[in-house]
PDB file of C-alpha atoms in Angstrom:
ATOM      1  CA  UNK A1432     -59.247-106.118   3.296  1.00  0.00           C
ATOM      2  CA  UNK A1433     -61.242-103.406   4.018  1.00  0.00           C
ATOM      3  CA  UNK A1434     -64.298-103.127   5.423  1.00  0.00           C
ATOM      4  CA  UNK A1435     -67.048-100.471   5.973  1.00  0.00           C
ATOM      5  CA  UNK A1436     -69.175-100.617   9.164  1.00  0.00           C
ATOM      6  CA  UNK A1437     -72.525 -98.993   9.312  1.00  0.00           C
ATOM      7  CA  UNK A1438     -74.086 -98.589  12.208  1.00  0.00           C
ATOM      8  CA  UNK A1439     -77.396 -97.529  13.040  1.00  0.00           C
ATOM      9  CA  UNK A1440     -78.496 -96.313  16.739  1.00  0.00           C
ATOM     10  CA  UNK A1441     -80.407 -94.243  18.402  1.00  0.00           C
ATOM     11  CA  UNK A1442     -78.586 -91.849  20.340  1.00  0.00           C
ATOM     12  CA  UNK A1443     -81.465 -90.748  21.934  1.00  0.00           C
ATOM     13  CA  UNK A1444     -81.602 -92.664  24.922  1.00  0.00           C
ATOM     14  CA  UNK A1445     -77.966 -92.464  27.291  1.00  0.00           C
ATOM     15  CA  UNK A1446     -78.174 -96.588  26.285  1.00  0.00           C
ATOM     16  CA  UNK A1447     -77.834 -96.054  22.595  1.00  0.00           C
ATOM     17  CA  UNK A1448     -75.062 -92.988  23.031  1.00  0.00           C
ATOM     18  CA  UNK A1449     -73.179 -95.587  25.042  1.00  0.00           C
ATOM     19  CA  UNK A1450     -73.493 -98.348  22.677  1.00  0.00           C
ATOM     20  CA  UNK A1451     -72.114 -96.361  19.837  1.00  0.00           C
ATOM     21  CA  UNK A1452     -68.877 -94.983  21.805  1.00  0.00           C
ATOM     22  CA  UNK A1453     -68.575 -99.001  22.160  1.00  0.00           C
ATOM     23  CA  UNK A1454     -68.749 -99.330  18.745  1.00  0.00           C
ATOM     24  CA  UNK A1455     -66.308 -96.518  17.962  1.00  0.00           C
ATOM     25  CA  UNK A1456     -63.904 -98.067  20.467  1.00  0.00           C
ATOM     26  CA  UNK A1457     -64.004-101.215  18.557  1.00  0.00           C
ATOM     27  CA  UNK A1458     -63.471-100.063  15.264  1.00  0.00           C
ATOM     28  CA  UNK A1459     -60.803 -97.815  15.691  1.00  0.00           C
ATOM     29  CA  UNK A1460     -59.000-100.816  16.702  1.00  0.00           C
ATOM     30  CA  UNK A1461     -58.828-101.134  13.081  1.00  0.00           C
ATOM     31  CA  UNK A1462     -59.215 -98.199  11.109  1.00  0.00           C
ATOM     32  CA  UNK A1463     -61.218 -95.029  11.221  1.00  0.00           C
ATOM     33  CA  UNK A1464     -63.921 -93.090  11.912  1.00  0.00           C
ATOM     34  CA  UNK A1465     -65.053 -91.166   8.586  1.00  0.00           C
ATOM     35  CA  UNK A1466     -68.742 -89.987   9.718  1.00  0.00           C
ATOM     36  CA  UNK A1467     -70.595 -90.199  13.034  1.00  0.00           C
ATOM     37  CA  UNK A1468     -71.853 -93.792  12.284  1.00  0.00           C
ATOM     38  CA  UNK A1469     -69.288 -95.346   9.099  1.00  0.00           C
ATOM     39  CA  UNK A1470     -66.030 -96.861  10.201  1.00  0.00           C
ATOM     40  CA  UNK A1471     -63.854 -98.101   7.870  1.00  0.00           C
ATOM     41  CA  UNK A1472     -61.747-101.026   9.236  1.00  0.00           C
ATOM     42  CA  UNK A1473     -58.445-102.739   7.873  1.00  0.00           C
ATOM     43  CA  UNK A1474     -58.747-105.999   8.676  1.00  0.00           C
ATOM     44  CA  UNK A1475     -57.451-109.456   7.794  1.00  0.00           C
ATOM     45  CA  UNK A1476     -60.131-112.888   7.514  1.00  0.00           C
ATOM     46  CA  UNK A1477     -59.794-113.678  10.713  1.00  0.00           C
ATOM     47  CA  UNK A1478     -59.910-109.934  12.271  1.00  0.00           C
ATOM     48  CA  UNK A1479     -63.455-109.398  10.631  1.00  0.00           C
ATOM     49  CA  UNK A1480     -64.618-112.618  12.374  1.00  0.00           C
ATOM     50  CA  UNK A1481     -63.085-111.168  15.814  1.00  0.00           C
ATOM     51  CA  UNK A1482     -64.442-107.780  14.599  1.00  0.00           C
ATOM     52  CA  UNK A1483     -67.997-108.693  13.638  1.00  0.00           C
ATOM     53  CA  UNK A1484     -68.179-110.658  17.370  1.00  0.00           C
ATOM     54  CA  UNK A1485     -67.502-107.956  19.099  1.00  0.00           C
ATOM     55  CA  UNK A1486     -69.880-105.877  17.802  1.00  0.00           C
ATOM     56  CA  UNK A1487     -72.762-108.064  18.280  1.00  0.00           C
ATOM     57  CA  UNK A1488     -71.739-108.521  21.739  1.00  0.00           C
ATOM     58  CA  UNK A1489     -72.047-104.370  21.644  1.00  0.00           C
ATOM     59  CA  UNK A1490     -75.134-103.971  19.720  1.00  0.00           C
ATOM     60  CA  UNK A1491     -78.717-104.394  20.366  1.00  0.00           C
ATOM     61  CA  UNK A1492     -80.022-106.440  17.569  1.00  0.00           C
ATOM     62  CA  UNK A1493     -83.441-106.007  18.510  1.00  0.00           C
ATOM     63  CA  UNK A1494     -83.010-101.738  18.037  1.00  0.00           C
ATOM     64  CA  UNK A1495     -79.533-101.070  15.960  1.00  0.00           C
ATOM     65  CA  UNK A1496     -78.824-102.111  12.718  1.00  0.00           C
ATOM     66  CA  UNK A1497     -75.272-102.972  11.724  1.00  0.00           C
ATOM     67  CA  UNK A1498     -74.102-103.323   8.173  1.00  0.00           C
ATOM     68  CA  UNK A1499     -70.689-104.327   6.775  1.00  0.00           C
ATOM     69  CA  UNK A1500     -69.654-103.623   3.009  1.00  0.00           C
ATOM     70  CA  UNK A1501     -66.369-105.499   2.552  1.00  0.00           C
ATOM     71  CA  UNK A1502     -64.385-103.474  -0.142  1.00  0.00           C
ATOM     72  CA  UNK A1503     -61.647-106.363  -0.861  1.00  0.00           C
ATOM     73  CA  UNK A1504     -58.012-105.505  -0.991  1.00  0.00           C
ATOM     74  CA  UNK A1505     -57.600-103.229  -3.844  1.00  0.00           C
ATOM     75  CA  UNK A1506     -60.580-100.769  -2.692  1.00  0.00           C
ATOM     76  CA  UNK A1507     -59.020 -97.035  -3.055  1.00  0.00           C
ATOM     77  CA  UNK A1508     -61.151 -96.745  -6.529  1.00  0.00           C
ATOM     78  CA  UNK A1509     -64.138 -97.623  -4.726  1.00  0.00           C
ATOM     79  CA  UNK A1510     -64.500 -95.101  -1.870  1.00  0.00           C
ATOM     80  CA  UNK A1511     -65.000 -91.241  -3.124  1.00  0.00           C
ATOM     81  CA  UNK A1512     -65.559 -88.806  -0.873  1.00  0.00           C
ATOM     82  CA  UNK A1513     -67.082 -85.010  -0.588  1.00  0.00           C
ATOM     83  CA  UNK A1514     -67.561 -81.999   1.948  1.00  0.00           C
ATOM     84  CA  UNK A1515     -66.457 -82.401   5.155  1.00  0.00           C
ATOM     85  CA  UNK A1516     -64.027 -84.476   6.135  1.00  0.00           C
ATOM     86  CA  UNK A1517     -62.464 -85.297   9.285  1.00  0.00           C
ATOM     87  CA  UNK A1518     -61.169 -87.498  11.922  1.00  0.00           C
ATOM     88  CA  UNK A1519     -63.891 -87.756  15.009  1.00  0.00           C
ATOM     89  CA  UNK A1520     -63.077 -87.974  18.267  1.00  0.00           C
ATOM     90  CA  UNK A1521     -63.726 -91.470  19.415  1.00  0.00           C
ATOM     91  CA  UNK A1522     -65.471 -91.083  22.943  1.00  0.00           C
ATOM     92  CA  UNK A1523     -67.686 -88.503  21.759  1.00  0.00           C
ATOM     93  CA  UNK A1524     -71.018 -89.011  20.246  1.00  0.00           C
ATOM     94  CA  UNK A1525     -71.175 -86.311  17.463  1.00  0.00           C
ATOM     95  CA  UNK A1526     -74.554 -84.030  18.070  1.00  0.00           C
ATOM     96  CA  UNK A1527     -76.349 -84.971  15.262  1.00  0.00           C
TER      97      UNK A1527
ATOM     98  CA  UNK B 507     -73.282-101.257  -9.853  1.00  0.00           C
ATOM     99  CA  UNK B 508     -73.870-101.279  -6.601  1.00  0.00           C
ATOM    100  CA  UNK B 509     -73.167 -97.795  -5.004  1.00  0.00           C
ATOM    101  CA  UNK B 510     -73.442 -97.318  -1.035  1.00  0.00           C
ATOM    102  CA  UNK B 511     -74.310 -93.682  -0.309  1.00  0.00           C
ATOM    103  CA  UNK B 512     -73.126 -92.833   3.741  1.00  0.00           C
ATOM    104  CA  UNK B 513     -74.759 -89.201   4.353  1.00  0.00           C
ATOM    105  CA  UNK B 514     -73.613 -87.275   7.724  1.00  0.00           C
ATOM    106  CA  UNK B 515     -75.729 -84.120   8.462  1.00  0.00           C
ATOM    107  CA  UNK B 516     -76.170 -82.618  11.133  1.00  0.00           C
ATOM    108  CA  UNK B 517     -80.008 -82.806  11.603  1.00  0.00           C
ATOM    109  CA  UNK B 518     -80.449 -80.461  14.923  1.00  0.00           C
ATOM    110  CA  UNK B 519     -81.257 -77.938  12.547  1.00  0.00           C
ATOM    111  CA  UNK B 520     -84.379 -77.804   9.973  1.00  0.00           C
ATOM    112  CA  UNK B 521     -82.164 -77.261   7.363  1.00  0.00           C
ATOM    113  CA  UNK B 522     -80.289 -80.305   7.884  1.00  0.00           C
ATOM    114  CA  UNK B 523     -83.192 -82.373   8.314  1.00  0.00           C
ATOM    115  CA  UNK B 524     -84.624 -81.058   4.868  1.00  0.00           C
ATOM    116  CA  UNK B 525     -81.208 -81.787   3.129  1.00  0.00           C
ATOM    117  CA  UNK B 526     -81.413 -85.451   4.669  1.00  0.00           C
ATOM    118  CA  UNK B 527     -84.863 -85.951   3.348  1.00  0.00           C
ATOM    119  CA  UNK B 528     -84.128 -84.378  -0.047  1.00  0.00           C
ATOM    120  CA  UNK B 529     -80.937 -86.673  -0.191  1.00  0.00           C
ATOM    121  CA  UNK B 530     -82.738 -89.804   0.565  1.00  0.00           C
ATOM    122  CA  UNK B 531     -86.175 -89.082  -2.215  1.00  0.00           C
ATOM    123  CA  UNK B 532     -82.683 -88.668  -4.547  1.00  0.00           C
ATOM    124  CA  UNK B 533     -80.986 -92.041  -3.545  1.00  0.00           C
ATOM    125  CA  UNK B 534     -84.479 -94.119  -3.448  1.00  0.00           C
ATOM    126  CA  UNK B 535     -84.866 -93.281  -6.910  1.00  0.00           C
ATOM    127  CA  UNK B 536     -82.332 -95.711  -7.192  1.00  0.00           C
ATOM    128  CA  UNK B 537     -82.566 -98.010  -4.613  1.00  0.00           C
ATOM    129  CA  UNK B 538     -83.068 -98.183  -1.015  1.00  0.00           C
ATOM    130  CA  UNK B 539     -82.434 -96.578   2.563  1.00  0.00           C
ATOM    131  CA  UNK B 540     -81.091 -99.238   4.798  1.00  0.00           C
ATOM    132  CA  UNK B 541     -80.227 -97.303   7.788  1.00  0.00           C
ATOM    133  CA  UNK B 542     -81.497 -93.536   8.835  1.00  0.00           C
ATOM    134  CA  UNK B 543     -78.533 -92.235   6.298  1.00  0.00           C
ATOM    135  CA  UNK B 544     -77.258 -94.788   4.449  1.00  0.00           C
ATOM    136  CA  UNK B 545     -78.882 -95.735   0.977  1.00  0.00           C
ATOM    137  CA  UNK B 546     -77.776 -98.620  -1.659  1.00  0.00           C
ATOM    138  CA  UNK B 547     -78.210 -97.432  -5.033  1.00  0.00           C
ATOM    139  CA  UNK B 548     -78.142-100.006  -8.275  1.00  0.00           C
ATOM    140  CA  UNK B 549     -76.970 -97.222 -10.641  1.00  0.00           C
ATOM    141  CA  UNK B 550     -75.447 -97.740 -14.298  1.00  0.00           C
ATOM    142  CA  UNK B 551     -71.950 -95.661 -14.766  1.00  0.00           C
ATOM    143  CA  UNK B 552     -73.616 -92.783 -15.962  1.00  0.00           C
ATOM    144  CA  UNK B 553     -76.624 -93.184 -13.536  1.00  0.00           C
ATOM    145  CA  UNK B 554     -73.941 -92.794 -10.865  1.00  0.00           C
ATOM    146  CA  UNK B 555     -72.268 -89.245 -12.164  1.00  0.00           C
ATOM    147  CA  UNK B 556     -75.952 -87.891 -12.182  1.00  0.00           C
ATOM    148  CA  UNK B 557     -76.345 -89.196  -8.782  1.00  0.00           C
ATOM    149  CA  UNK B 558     -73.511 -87.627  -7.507  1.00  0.00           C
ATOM    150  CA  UNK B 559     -74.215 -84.240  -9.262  1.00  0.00           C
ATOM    151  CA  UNK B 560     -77.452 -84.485  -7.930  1.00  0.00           C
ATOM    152  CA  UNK B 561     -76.877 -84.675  -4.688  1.00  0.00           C
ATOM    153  CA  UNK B 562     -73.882 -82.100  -4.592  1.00  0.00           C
ATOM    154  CA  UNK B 563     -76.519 -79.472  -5.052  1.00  0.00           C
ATOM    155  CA  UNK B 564     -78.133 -80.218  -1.808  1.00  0.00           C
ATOM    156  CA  UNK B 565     -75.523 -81.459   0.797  1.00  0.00           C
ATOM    157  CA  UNK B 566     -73.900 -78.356   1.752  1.00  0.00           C
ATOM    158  CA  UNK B 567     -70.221 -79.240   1.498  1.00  0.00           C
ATOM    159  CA  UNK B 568     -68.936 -77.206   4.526  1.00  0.00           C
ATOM    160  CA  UNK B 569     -70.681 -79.035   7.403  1.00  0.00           C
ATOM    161  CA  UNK B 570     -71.729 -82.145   5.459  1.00  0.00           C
ATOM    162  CA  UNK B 571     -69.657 -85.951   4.163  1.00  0.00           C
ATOM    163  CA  UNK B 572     -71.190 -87.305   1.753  1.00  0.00           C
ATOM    164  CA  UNK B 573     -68.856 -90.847   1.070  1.00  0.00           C
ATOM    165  CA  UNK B 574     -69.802 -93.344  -1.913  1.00  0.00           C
ATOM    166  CA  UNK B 575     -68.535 -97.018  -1.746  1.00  0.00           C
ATOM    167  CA  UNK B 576     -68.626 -98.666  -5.000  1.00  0.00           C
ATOM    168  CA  UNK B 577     -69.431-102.639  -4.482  1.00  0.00           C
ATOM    169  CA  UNK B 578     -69.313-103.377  -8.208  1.00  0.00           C
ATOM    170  CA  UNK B 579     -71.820-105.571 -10.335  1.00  0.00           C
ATOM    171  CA  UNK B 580     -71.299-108.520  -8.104  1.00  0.00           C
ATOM    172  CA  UNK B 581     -72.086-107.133  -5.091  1.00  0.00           C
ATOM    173  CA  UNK B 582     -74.245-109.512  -2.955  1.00  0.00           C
ATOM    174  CA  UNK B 583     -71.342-111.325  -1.094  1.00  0.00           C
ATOM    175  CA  UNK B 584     -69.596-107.904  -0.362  1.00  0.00           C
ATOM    176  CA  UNK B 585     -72.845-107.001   2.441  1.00  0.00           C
ATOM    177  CA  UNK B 586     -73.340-108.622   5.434  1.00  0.00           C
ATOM    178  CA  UNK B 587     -76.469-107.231   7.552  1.00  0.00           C
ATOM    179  CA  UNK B 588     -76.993-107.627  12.008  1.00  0.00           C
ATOM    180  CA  UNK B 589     -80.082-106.435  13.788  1.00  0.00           C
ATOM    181  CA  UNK B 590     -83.012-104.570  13.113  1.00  0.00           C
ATOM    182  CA  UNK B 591     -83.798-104.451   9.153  1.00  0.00           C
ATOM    183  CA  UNK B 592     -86.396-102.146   7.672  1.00  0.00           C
ATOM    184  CA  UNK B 593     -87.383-100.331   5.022  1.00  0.00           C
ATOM    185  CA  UNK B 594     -87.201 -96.492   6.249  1.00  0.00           C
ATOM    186  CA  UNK B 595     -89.675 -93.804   4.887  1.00  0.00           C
ATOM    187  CA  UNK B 596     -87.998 -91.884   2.464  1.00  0.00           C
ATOM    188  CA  UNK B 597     -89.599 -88.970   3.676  1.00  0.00           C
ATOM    189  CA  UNK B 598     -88.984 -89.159   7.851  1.00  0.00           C
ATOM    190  CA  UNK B 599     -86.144 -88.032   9.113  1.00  0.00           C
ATOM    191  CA  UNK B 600     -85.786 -90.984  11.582  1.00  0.00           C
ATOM    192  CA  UNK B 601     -84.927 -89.664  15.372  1.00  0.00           C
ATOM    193  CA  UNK B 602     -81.398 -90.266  16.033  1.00  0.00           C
TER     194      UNK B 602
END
């Protein structure tokens, strides 16, 4: 299925730029990054579980907030996209 | 429906911060901003083609993604939520 990670950070501290290159690590695992903080990950049942660990290992619940939109198998009518797209880099914090 | 709006902009400019907070008063007229620039709008079918024309006239296409994810009717199983959970002023543009 496909799933949509959201992840909300502050990259304003060195902390918070590192924790999100963690995240993008992680996610690429399983799909792509579409915008600085939305990753959209092909996984099966048992990958999200694995997935959805590892990021709370990552994350600091107390500051980020991490949200997960599970799309289901049949999801290409539900994503639609405009303006710029591209792959990121996944070491890089985009300057936002 | 459910419709998940994921806005990247580049806000290190003034006019990126004012497209940011003119795209979120647009999406909390239909629901809410969960993270700095991610919104959740309930919008009927043809709530959802204004929504989109609406906020094609202020994301500038070139340097902005603007991605929907459409969650359907029955939508509540399809979000899980981790960490820090707030309602974000519509008007801020939250440091990032």
């Amino acid at each position: 299925m496909m799933v949509v990670v959201a992840y909300d950070v502050s990259t304003e501290t060195p902390e918070g730029k590192r924790r999100l290159r963690l995240v993008a690590k992680t996610c690429v695992k399983y799909g792509q990054r579409v915008q600085n903080s939305v990753f959209e990950c092909s996984v099966s049942p048992s990958d999200y579980l694995v997935l959805v660990h590892d990021l709370l290992k990552i994350a600091n619940t107390d500051e980020d907030s991490l949200r997960f939109y599970k799309l289901g198998a049949r999801y290409a009518d539900r994503i639609e996209h405009y303006g710029r797209e591209r792959s990121l880099p996944v070491n890089d914090v985009m300057m936002i």
